[in-house]
Short mmCIF file of C-alpha atoms in Angstrom, two decimals:
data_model
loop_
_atom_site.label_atom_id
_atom_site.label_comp_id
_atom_site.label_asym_id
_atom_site.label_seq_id
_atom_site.Cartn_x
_atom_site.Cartn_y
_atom_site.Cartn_z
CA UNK A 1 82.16 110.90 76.83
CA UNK A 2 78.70 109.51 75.59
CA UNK A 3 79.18 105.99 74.59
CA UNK A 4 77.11 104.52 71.78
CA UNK A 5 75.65 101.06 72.19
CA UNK A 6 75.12 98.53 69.54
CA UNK A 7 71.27 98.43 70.72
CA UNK A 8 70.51 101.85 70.39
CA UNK A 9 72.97 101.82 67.31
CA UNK A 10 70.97 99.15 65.34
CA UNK A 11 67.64 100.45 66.30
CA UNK A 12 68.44 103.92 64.74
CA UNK A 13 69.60 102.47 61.38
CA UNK A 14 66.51 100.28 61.47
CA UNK A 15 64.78 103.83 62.22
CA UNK A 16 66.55 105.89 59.38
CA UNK A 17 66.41 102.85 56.48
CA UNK A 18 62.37 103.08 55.82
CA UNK A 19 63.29 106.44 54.83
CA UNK A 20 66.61 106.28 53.06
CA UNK A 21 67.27 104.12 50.21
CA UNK A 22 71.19 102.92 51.25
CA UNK A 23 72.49 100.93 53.42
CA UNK A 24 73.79 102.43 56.91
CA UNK A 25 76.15 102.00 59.67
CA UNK A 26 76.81 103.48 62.67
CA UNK A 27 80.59 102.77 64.03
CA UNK A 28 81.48 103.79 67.77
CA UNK A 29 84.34 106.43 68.77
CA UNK A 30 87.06 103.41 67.52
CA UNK A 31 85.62 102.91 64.03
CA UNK A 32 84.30 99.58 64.93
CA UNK A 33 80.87 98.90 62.88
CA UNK A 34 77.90 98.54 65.94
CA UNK A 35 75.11 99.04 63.88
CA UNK A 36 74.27 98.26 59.69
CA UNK A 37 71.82 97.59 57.72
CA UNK A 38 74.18 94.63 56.86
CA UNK A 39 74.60 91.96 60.10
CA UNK A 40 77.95 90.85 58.68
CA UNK A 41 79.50 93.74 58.53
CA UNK A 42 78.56 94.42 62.36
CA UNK A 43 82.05 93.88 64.73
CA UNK A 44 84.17 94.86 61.91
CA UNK A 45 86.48 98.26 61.44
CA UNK A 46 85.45 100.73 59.11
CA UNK A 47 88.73 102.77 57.71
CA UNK A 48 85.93 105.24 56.07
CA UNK A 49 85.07 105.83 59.86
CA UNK A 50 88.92 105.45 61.03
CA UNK A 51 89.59 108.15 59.49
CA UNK A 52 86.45 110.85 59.75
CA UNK A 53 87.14 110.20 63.30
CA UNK A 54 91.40 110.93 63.17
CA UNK A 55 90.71 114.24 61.10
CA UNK A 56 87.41 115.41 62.49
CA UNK A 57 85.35 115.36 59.00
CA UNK A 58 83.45 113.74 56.28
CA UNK A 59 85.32 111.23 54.71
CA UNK A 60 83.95 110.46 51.08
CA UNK A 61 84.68 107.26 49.82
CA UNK A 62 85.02 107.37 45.47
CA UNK A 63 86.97 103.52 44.90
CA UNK A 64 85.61 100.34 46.96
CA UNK A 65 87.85 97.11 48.05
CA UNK A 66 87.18 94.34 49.96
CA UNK A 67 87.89 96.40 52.91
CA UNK A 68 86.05 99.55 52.19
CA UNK A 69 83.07 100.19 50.16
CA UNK A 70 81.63 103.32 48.40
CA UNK A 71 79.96 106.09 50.46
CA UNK A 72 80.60 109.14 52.94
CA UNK A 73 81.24 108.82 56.38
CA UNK A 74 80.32 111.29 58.75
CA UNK A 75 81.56 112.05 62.66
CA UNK A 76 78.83 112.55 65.09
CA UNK A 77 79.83 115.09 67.85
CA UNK A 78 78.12 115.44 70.85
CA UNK A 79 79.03 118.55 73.15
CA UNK A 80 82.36 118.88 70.64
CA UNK A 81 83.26 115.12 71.33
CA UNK A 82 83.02 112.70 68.75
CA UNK A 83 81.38 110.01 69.62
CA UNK A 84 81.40 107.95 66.74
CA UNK A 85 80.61 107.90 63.04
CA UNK A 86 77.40 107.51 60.59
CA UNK A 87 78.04 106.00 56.86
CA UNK A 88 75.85 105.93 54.09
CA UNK A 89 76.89 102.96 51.36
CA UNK A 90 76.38 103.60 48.03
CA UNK A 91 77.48 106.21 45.26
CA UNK A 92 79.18 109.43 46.82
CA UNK A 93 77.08 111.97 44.47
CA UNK A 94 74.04 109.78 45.46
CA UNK A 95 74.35 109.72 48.76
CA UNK A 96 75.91 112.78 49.55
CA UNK A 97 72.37 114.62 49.83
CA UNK A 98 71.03 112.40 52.40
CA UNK A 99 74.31 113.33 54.77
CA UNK A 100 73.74 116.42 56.50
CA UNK A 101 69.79 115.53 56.87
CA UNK A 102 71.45 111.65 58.34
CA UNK A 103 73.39 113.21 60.96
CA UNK A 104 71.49 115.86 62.02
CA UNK A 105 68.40 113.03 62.81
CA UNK A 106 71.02 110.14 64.48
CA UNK A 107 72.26 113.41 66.57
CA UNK A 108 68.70 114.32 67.56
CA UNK A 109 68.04 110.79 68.26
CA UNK A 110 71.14 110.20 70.23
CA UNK A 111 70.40 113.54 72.37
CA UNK A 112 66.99 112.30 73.02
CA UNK A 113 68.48 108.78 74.33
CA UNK A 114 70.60 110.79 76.47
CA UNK A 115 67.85 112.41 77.67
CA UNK A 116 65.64 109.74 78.54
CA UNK A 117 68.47 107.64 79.97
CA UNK A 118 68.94 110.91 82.20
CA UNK A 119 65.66 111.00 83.56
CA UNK A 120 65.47 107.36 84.18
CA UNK A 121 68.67 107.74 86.44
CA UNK A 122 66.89 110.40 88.01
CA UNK A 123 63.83 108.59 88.77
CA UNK A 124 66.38 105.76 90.28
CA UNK A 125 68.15 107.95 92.23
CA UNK A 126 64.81 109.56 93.44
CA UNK A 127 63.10 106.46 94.92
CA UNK A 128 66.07 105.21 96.63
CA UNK A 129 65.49 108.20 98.08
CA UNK A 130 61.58 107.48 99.05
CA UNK A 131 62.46 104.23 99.73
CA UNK A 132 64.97 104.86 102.37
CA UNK A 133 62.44 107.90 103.80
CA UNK A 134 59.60 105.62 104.04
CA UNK A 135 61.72 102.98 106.33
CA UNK A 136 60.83 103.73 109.89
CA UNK A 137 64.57 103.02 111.18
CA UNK A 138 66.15 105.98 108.86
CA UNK A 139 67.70 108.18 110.42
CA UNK A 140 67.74 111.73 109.27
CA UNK A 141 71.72 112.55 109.21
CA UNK A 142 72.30 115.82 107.58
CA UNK A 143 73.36 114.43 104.04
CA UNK A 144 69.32 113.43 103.93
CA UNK A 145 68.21 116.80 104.89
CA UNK A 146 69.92 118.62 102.46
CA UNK A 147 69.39 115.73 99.54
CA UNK A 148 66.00 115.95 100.73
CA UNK A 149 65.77 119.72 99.42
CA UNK A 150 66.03 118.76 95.91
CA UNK A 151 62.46 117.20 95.88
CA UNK A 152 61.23 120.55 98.26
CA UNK A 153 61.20 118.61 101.40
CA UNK A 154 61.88 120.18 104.57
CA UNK A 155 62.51 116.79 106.92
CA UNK A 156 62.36 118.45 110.10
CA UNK A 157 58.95 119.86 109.18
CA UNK A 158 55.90 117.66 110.07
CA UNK A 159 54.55 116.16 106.68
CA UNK A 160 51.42 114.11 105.50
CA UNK A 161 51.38 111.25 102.77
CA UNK A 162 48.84 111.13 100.07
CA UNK A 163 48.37 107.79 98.31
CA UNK A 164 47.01 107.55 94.75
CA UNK A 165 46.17 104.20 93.43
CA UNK A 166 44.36 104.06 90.16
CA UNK A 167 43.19 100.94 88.75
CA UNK A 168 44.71 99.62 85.35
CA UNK A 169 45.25 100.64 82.65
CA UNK A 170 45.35 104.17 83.90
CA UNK A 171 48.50 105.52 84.53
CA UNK A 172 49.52 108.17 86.88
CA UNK A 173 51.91 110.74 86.13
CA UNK A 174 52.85 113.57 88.12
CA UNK A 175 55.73 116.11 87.75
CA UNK A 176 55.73 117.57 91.27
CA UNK A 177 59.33 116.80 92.78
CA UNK A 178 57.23 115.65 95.87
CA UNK A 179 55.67 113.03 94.34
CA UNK A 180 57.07 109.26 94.33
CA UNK A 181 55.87 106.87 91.60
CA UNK A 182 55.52 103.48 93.36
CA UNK A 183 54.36 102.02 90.04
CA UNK A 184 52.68 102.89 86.80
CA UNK A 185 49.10 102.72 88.86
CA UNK A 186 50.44 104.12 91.67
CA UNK A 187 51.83 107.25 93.50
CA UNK A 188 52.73 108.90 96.40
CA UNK A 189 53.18 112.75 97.55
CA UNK A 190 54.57 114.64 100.64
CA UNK A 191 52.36 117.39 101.36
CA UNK A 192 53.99 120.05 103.97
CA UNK A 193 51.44 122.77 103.05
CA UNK A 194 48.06 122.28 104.22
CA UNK A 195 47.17 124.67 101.24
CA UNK A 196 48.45 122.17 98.86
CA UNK A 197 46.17 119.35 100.11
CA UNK A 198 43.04 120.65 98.44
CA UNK A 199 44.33 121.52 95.02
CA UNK A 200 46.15 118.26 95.22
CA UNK A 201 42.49 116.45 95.53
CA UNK A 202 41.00 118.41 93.69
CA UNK A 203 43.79 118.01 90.50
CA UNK A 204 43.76 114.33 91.20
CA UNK A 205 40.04 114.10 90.71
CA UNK A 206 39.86 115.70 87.55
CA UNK A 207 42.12 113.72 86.16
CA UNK A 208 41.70 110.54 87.58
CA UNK A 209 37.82 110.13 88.41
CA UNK A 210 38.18 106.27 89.29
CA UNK A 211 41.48 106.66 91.21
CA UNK A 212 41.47 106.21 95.02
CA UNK A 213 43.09 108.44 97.40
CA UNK A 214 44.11 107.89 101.25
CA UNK A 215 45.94 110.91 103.40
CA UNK A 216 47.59 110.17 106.39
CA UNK A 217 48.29 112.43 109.54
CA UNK A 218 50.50 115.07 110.11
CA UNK A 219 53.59 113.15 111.62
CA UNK A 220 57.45 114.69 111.95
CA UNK A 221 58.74 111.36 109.59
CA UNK A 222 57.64 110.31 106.14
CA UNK A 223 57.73 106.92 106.89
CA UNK A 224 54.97 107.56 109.84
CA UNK A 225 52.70 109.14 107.41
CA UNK A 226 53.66 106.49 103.88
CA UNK A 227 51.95 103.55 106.84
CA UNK A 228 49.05 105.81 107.74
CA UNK A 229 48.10 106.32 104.33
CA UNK A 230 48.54 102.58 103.11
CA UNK A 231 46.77 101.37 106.14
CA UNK A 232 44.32 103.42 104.73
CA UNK A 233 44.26 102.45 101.22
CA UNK A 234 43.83 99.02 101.96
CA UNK A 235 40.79 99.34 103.94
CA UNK A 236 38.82 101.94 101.16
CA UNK A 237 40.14 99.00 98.87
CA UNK A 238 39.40 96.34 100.59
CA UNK A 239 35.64 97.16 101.30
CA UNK A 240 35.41 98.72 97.77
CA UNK A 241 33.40 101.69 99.83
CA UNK A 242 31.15 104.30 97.74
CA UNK A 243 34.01 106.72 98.44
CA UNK A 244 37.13 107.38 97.18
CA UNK A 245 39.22 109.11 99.28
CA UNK A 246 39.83 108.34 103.01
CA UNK A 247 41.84 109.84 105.93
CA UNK A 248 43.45 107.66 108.22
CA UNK A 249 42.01 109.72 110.79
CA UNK A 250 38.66 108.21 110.12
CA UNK A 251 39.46 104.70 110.50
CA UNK A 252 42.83 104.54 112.32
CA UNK A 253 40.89 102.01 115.02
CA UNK A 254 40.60 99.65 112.00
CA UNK A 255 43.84 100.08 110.52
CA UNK A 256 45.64 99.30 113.96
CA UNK A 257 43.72 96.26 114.70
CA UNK A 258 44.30 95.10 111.40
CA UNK A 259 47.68 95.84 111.85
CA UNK A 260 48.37 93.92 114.96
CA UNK A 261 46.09 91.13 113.37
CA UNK A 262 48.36 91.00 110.45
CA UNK A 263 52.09 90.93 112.79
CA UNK A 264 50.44 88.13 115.25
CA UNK A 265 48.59 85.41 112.01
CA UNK A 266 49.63 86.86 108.75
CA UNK A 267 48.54 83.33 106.87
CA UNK A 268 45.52 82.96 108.60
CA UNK A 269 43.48 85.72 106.70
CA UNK A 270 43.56 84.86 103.17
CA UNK A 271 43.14 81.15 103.15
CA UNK A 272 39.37 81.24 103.12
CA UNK A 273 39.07 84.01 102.11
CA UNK A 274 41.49 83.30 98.42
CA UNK A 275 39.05 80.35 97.72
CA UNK A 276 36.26 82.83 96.45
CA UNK A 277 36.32 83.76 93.18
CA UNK A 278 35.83 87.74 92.21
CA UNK A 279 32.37 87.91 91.79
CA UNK A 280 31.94 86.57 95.42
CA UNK A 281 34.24 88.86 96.94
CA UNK A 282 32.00 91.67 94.98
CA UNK A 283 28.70 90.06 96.61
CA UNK A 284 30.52 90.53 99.96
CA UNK A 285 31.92 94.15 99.69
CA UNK A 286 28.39 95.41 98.18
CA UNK A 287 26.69 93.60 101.08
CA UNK A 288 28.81 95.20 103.72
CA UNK A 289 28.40 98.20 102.32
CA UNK A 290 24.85 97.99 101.58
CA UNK A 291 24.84 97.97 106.08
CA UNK A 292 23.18 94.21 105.11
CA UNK A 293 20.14 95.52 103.54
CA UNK A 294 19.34 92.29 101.11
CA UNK A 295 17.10 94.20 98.47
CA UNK A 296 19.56 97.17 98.02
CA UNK A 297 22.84 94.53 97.84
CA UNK A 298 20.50 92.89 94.86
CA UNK A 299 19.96 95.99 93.32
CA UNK A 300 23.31 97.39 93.43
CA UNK A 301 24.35 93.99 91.82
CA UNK A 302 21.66 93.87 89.39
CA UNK A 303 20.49 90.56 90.34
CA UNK A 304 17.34 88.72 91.92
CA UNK A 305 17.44 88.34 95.82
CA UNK A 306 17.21 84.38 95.67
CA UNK A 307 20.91 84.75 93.85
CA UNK A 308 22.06 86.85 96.67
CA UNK A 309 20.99 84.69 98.94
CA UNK A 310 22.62 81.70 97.33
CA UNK A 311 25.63 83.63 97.02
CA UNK A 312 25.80 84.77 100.26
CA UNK A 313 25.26 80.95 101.55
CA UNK A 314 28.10 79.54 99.33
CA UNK A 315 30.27 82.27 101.24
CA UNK A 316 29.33 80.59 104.15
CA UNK A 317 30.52 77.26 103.14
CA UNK A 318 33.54 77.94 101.64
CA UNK A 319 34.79 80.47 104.23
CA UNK A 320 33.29 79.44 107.36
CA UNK A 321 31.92 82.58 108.07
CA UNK A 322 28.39 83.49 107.93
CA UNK A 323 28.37 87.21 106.62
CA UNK A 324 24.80 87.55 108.72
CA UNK A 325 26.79 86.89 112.03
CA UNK A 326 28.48 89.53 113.62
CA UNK A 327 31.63 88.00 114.82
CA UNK A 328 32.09 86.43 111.57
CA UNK A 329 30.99 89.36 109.32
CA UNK A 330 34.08 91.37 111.43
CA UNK A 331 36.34 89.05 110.43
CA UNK A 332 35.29 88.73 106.54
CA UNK A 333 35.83 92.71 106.88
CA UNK A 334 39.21 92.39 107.78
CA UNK A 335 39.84 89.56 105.04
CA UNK A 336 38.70 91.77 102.93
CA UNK A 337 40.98 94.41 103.98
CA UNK A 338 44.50 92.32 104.35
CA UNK A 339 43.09 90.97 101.08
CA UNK A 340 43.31 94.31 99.30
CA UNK A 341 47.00 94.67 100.19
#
């Protein structure tokens, strides 16, 4: 049985009082008072309630005592359970009209709590599912296979990951039982149809112009592809590139060495690199991106080419790497890319 709590309780008399002139309260499947429109009352046992609940009915309440005060009381049944009660204080004539229209909106209300408190264990249940997928030392037992159905995955059919990451405030939604919500910015979607891939893009795109997308290879696990495509997405991050959507294919040399780079000094990239403020680390990515070209860098950046200059030299100095040298403009592009992460 459904099981009111005094939260949701209080919040829906709070809800119903701008609209109805009486006081209310909402008393679990004992009688006991969880919700009013009156705090002391809350923690007490209603006998109005008591006794709507033992006979299954509205009880209207005509004489008031220190006990019980004037009013109907109404059982709320969910599924032909009754899972507590609804009162409305006040004169019985008076409030009688509100009582029907009152229980038929905490019922609605109720169902809709149920509801979202439904989905939300579904969502649970469904990333401890990605999350024990995207872990390379899962094993697929047959309990995973067939739970694995449920969200139209075949597991012992090769697969590729697309990653969606979509800077804030936008949020991502997506209804496809294939797709993993990582966070509010952020998604993830097994794609076992090569068909799929394109409308996928292409859906993405209309919707989310800004967001960046990274597709891994086809691999027989999940969690192959999920580090693929997040190698991926930190490096089209990282170098904040013209484009938005990368394959791991086209820069799996990069995402390797970063890789091994990252297992063997994981510290070592971001101390110089964390001392520049944003609009340095913007001067950098343009730059690199710009193949070094010093007037199209200033114009991209809207500023004169003595700033960029300047800018570029205080990178210098705080980092220790000279963005115009080649060894050291290799390893500002992987800062940049662990940075992104």
């Amino acid at each position: 049985m459904y099981e009111l709590n005094p939260t949701e309780a209080q919040t829906i008399v709070e809800r119903m009082m701008k609209d109805i002139p009486y006081n209310i309260n909402i008393m679990n499947h004992s009688g006991v008072i969880i919700g009013s429109g009156d705090p002391s009352r809350i923690g007490t046992t209603h006998q109005g309630a008591v006794e709507a609940i033992k006979q299954g009915r509205t009880i209207e309440i005509y004489e008031e005592d220190d006990l019980v005060k004037k009013g109907i009381n109404i059982p709320i049944d969910i599924n032909g359970e009754i899972i507590g009660v609804v009162g409305i204080s006040g004169e019985v004539a008076e409030t009688r009209p509100f009582g029907n229209l009152l229980k038929s909106t905490v019922i609605l209300l109720i169902n809709q709590s149920i509801d979202f408190n439904k989905e939300a264990a579904d969502q649970s249940i469904k990333q401890q599912f990605f999350h024990q997928v995207i872990n390379r030392d899962t094993i697929y037992t047959p309990e995973l296979i067939q739970r694995a159905l449920q969200y139209e995955i075949v597991l012992t059919k090769p697969s590729l990951i697309v990653c969606v990451d979509a800077p804030a405030p936008t949020r991502l939604r997506m209804n496809d039982p294939s797709a993993f919500h990582i966070s509010a910015h952020s998604l993830c979607v097994v794609i076992q149809d090569e068909r799929q891939l394109n409308s996928l893009s292409q859906d993405i795109r209309s919707r989310h112009s800004n967001a960046f997308i990274s597709i891994s290879q086809w691999n027989d696990t999940i969690a192959a592809g999920y580090i693929q495509a997040k190698s991926a997405m930190r490096i089209v991050k990282g170098l904040n590139m013209n484009e938005r959507l990368i394959y791991y294919s086209s820069c799996e040399l990069t995402a390797n060495m970063l890789a091994s780079l990252h297992s063997s000094t994981p510290m070592a990239f971001d101390q110089q690199l964390f001392k520049l403020d944003k609009e340095m680390i913007h001067t950098l990515q343009v730059y690199l991106n710009c193949n070094l070209n010093l007037n199209e860098t200033a114009s991209q950046l809207m500023i004169h080419r003595n700033t960029l200059s300047y800018r570029l030299s205080k990178i210098h100095s705080i980092t220790g790497k000279d963005p115009k040298n080649l060894l050291d403009r290799i390893e500002l592009l992987f800062m940049l890319i662990h940075h992104s992460s």
